[in-house]
Amino acid sequence: MKVVIDEEKCVAAGQCVAAAMDVFDQREDDGIVVLLDENPSDELADDVRNAAAVCPALAIRIEE
Ligand code: SF4
């Protein structure tokens, strides 16, 4: 699994961090998403898919 984020779309809502905190973080100053792990392990895959699904800005893309 490869994860791609679009910082331009991100509205700093933070749902991705709640869904997969090992993969996503937010910048201190403006809350924009930070990708911690571009190639998450299989055991994190469901959490990452969930993060992409709940992101209100559709800023998370998953390439399988
Ligand atoms: S859930 Fe989407 S909009 Fe919210 S911080 Fe994560 S990437 Fe940005």
mmCIF file of N, CA and C and ligand atoms in Angstrom:
data_model
loop_
_atom_site.group_PDB
_atom_site.id
_atom_site.type_symbol
_atom_site.label_atom_id
_atom_site.label_comp_id
_atom_site.label_asym_id
_atom_site.label_seq_id
_atom_site.Cartn_x
_atom_site.Cartn_y
_atom_site.Cartn_z
ATOM 1 N N MET A 1 0.843 -1.201 0.000
ATOM 2 C CA MET A 1 0.000 0.000 0.000
ATOM 3 C C MET A 1 0.873 1.243 0.000
ATOM 4 N N LYS A 2 0.504 2.174 -0.885
ATOM 5 C CA LYS A 2 1.214 3.458 -0.901
ATOM 6 C C LYS A 2 0.188 4.560 -0.634
ATOM 7 N N VAL A 3 0.560 5.492 0.233
ATOM 8 C CA VAL A 3 -0.348 6.567 0.611
ATOM 9 C C VAL A 3 0.158 7.881 0.029
ATOM 10 N N VAL A 4 -0.768 8.630 -0.571
ATOM 11 C CA VAL A 4 -0.432 9.943 -1.116
ATOM 12 C C VAL A 4 -1.377 10.961 -0.491
ATOM 13 N N ILE A 5 -0.814 12.051 0.008
ATOM 14 C CA ILE A 5 -1.674 13.098 0.569
ATOM 15 C C ILE A 5 -1.582 14.354 -0.285
ATOM 16 N N ASP A 6 -2.660 15.121 -0.251
ATOM 17 C CA ASP A 6 -2.711 16.378 -0.984
ATOM 18 C C ASP A 6 -2.873 17.509 0.032
ATOM 19 N N GLU A 7 -1.765 18.158 0.355
ATOM 20 C CA GLU A 7 -1.801 19.219 1.371
ATOM 21 C C GLU A 7 -2.687 20.379 0.945
ATOM 22 N N GLU A 8 -2.828 20.581 -0.349
ATOM 23 C CA GLU A 8 -3.654 21.688 -0.855
ATOM 24 C C GLU A 8 -5.131 21.464 -0.512
ATOM 25 N N LYS A 9 -5.544 20.205 -0.510
ATOM 26 C CA LYS A 9 -6.947 19.887 -0.219
ATOM 27 C C LYS A 9 -7.223 19.816 1.274
ATOM 28 N N CYS A 10 -6.237 19.429 2.050
ATOM 29 C CA CYS A 10 -6.426 19.191 3.483
ATOM 30 C C CYS A 10 -6.994 20.426 4.172
ATOM 31 N N VAL A 11 -8.038 20.198 4.987
ATOM 32 C CA VAL A 11 -8.644 21.295 5.741
ATOM 33 C C VAL A 11 -8.361 21.157 7.241
ATOM 34 N N ALA A 12 -7.355 20.350 7.559
ATOM 35 C CA ALA A 12 -6.877 20.240 8.942
ATOM 36 C C ALA A 12 -7.930 19.718 9.911
ATOM 37 N N ALA A 13 -8.766 18.827 9.428
ATOM 38 C CA ALA A 13 -9.850 18.324 10.262
ATOM 39 C C ALA A 13 -9.376 17.295 11.287
ATOM 40 N N GLY A 14 -8.308 16.588 10.994
ATOM 41 C CA GLY A 14 -7.711 15.695 11.977
ATOM 42 C C GLY A 14 -8.292 14.295 12.065
ATOM 43 N N GLN A 15 -9.302 13.986 11.273
ATOM 44 C CA GLN A 15 -9.885 12.644 11.357
ATOM 45 C C GLN A 15 -8.884 11.559 10.987
ATOM 46 N N CYS A 16 -7.987 11.869 10.073
ATOM 47 C CA CYS A 16 -7.006 10.862 9.649
ATOM 48 C C CYS A 16 -6.098 10.468 10.806
ATOM 49 N N VAL A 17 -5.739 11.434 11.632
ATOM 50 C CA VAL A 17 -4.867 11.147 12.778
ATOM 51 C C VAL A 17 -5.605 10.264 13.780
ATOM 52 N N ALA A 18 -6.871 10.554 13.992
ATOM 53 C CA ALA A 18 -7.668 9.743 14.908
ATOM 54 C C ALA A 18 -7.797 8.312 14.396
ATOM 55 N N ALA A 19 -7.862 8.162 13.079
ATOM 56 C CA ALA A 19 -8.062 6.825 12.506
ATOM 57 C C ALA A 19 -6.769 6.026 12.426
ATOM 58 N N ALA A 20 -5.657 6.700 12.182
ATOM 59 C CA ALA A 20 -4.383 5.982 11.975
ATOM 60 C C ALA A 20 -3.230 6.872 12.441
ATOM 61 N N MET A 21 -3.014 6.909 13.751
ATOM 62 C CA MET A 21 -2.020 7.848 14.296
ATOM 63 C C MET A 21 -0.575 7.453 14.008
ATOM 64 N N ASP A 22 -0.363 6.199 13.576
ATOM 65 C CA ASP A 22 0.998 5.800 13.217
ATOM 66 C C ASP A 22 1.360 6.257 11.808
ATOM 67 N N VAL A 23 0.359 6.661 11.055
ATOM 68 C CA VAL A 23 0.591 7.007 9.649
ATOM 69 C C VAL A 23 0.426 8.500 9.383
ATOM 70 N N PHE A 24 -0.482 9.131 10.142
ATOM 71 C CA PHE A 24 -0.756 10.551 9.913
ATOM 72 C C PHE A 24 -0.514 11.366 11.171
ATOM 73 N N ASP A 25 -0.016 12.584 10.968
ATOM 74 C CA ASP A 25 0.111 13.557 12.050
ATOM 75 C C ASP A 25 -0.331 14.898 11.475
ATOM 76 N N GLN A 26 -0.371 15.902 12.313
ATOM 77 C CA GLN A 26 -0.739 17.235 11.834
ATOM 78 C C GLN A 26 0.346 18.229 12.219
ATOM 79 N N ARG A 27 0.573 19.202 11.339
ATOM 80 C CA ARG A 27 1.559 20.236 11.636
ATOM 81 C C ARG A 27 1.103 21.051 12.837
ATOM 82 N N GLU A 28 2.085 21.422 13.667
ATOM 83 C CA GLU A 28 1.772 22.163 14.894
ATOM 84 C C GLU A 28 1.090 23.484 14.594
ATOM 85 N N ASP A 29 1.575 24.189 13.589
ATOM 86 C CA ASP A 29 1.126 25.570 13.401
ATOM 87 C C ASP A 29 -0.235 25.684 12.726
ATOM 88 N N ASP A 30 -0.506 24.867 11.720
ATOM 89 C CA ASP A 30 -1.768 25.058 10.997
ATOM 90 C C ASP A 30 -2.607 23.787 10.882
ATOM 91 N N GLY A 31 -2.143 22.682 11.443
ATOM 92 C CA GLY A 31 -2.950 21.474 11.477
ATOM 93 C C GLY A 31 -2.999 20.687 10.179
ATOM 94 N N ILE A 32 -2.254 21.132 9.175
ATOM 95 C CA ILE A 32 -2.243 20.412 7.899
ATOM 96 C C ILE A 32 -1.582 19.044 8.097
ATOM 97 N N VAL A 33 -2.115 18.074 7.383
ATOM 98 C CA VAL A 33 -1.681 16.693 7.558
ATOM 99 C C VAL A 33 -0.189 16.501 7.223
ATOM 100 N N VAL A 34 0.438 15.633 8.020
ATOM 101 C CA VAL A 34 1.813 15.205 7.775
ATOM 102 C C VAL A 34 1.793 13.693 7.610
ATOM 103 N N LEU A 35 2.366 13.218 6.539
ATOM 104 C CA LEU A 35 2.413 11.777 6.298
ATOM 105 C C LEU A 35 3.658 11.198 6.970
ATOM 106 N N LEU A 36 3.431 10.322 7.947
ATOM 107 C CA LEU A 36 4.546 9.739 8.701
ATOM 108 C C LEU A 36 5.080 8.483 8.039
ATOM 109 N N ASP A 37 4.201 7.795 7.315
ATOM 110 C CA ASP A 37 4.580 6.501 6.752
ATOM 111 C C ASP A 37 3.932 6.345 5.370
ATOM 112 N N GLU A 38 4.744 6.479 4.348
ATOM 113 C CA GLU A 38 4.234 6.446 2.973
ATOM 114 C C GLU A 38 3.843 5.032 2.538
ATOM 115 N N ASN A 39 4.450 4.043 3.155
ATOM 116 C CA ASN A 39 4.180 2.637 2.812
ATOM 117 C C ASN A 39 3.828 1.858 4.065
ATOM 118 N N PRO A 40 2.631 2.063 4.596
ATOM 119 C CA PRO A 40 2.262 1.387 5.841
ATOM 120 C C PRO A 40 2.200 -0.127 5.697
ATOM 121 N N SER A 41 2.467 -0.807 6.799
ATOM 122 C CA SER A 41 2.431 -2.266 6.797
ATOM 123 C C SER A 41 0.997 -2.765 6.648
ATOM 124 N N ASP A 42 0.855 -4.038 6.310
ATOM 125 C CA ASP A 42 -0.469 -4.627 6.086
ATOM 126 C C ASP A 42 -1.371 -4.495 7.310
ATOM 127 N N GLU A 43 -0.764 -4.572 8.479
ATOM 128 C CA GLU A 43 -1.608 -4.515 9.677
ATOM 129 C C GLU A 43 -2.206 -3.121 9.899
ATOM 130 N N LEU A 44 -1.652 -2.112 9.246
ATOM 131 C CA LEU A 44 -2.209 -0.759 9.352
ATOM 132 C C LEU A 44 -3.146 -0.424 8.205
ATOM 133 N N ALA A 45 -3.253 -1.333 7.244
ATOM 134 C CA ALA A 45 -3.976 -1.027 6.003
ATOM 135 C C ALA A 45 -5.435 -0.659 6.250
ATOM 136 N N ASP A 46 -6.110 -1.396 7.120
ATOM 137 C CA ASP A 46 -7.519 -1.104 7.379
ATOM 138 C C ASP A 46 -7.682 0.284 7.999
ATOM 139 N N ASP A 47 -6.777 0.630 8.922
ATOM 140 C CA ASP A 47 -6.849 1.953 9.556
ATOM 141 C C ASP A 47 -6.627 3.052 8.525
ATOM 142 N N VAL A 48 -5.704 2.810 7.606
ATOM 143 C CA VAL A 48 -5.404 3.827 6.593
ATOM 144 C C VAL A 48 -6.574 3.989 5.631
ATOM 145 N N ARG A 49 -7.187 2.873 5.250
ATOM 146 C CA ARG A 49 -8.374 2.964 4.391
ATOM 147 C C ARG A 49 -9.493 3.718 5.100
ATOM 148 N N ASN A 50 -9.622 3.456 6.375
ATOM 149 C CA ASN A 50 -10.623 4.155 7.161
ATOM 150 C C ASN A 50 -10.323 5.656 7.205
ATOM 151 N N ALA A 51 -9.062 6.011 7.376
ATOM 152 C CA ALA A 51 -8.669 7.427 7.396
ATOM 153 C C ALA A 51 -9.030 8.104 6.081
ATOM 154 N N ALA A 52 -8.758 7.432 4.984
ATOM 155 C CA ALA A 52 -9.083 8.005 3.675
ATOM 156 C C ALA A 52 -10.590 8.175 3.523
ATOM 157 N N ALA A 53 -11.343 7.217 4.070
ATOM 158 C CA ALA A 53 -12.800 7.261 3.940
ATOM 159 C C ALA A 53 -13.411 8.398 4.757
ATOM 160 N N VAL A 54 -12.819 8.698 5.913
ATOM 161 C CA VAL A 54 -13.419 9.724 6.772
ATOM 162 C C VAL A 54 -12.879 11.122 6.501
ATOM 163 N N CYS A 55 -11.844 11.235 5.717
ATOM 164 C CA CYS A 55 -11.293 12.568 5.427
ATOM 165 C C CYS A 55 -12.340 13.396 4.672
ATOM 166 N N PRO A 56 -12.767 14.521 5.262
ATOM 167 C CA PRO A 56 -13.833 15.307 4.627
ATOM 168 C C PRO A 56 -13.377 16.012 3.353
ATOM 169 N N ALA A 57 -12.077 16.115 3.172
ATOM 170 C CA ALA A 57 -11.550 16.857 2.019
ATOM 171 C C ALA A 57 -11.069 15.937 0.893
ATOM 172 N N LEU A 58 -11.207 14.641 1.100
ATOM 173 C CA LEU A 58 -10.692 13.648 0.130
ATOM 174 C C LEU A 58 -9.232 13.931 -0.214
ATOM 175 N N ALA A 59 -8.467 14.213 0.817
ATOM 176 C CA ALA A 59 -7.065 14.592 0.628
ATOM 177 C C ALA A 59 -6.115 13.398 0.715
ATOM 178 N N ILE A 60 -6.672 12.212 0.981
ATOM 179 C CA ILE A 60 -5.829 11.018 1.134
ATOM 180 C C ILE A 60 -6.148 10.049 0.005
ATOM 181 N N ARG A 61 -5.132 9.702 -0.751
ATOM 182 C CA ARG A 61 -5.311 8.748 -1.841
ATOM 183 C C ARG A 61 -4.478 7.509 -1.541
ATOM 184 N N ILE A 62 -5.066 6.341 -1.828
ATOM 185 C CA ILE A 62 -4.366 5.094 -1.575
ATOM 186 C C ILE A 62 -4.112 4.389 -2.897
ATOM 187 N N GLU A 63 -2.861 4.032 -3.102
ATOM 188 C CA GLU A 63 -2.499 3.245 -4.283
ATOM 189 C C GLU A 63 -2.127 1.865 -3.785
ATOM 190 N N GLU A 64 -2.892 0.873 -4.183
ATOM 191 C CA GLU A 64 -2.674 -0.486 -3.652
ATOM 192 C C GLU A 64 -1.479 -1.128 -4.329
HETATM 193 S S1 SF4 B 1 -8.672 14.039 7.685
HETATM 194 FE FE1 SF4 B 1 -8.208 14.950 5.677
HETATM 195 S S2 SF4 B 1 -8.612 17.121 5.965
HETATM 196 FE FE2 SF4 B 1 -8.417 16.229 7.986
HETATM 197 S S3 SF4 B 1 -6.246 16.482 8.549
HETATM 198 FE FE3 SF4 B 1 -6.468 14.479 7.605
HETATM 199 S S4 SF4 B 1 -5.989 14.813 5.450
HETATM 200 FE FE4 SF4 B 1 -6.438 16.803 6.337
#
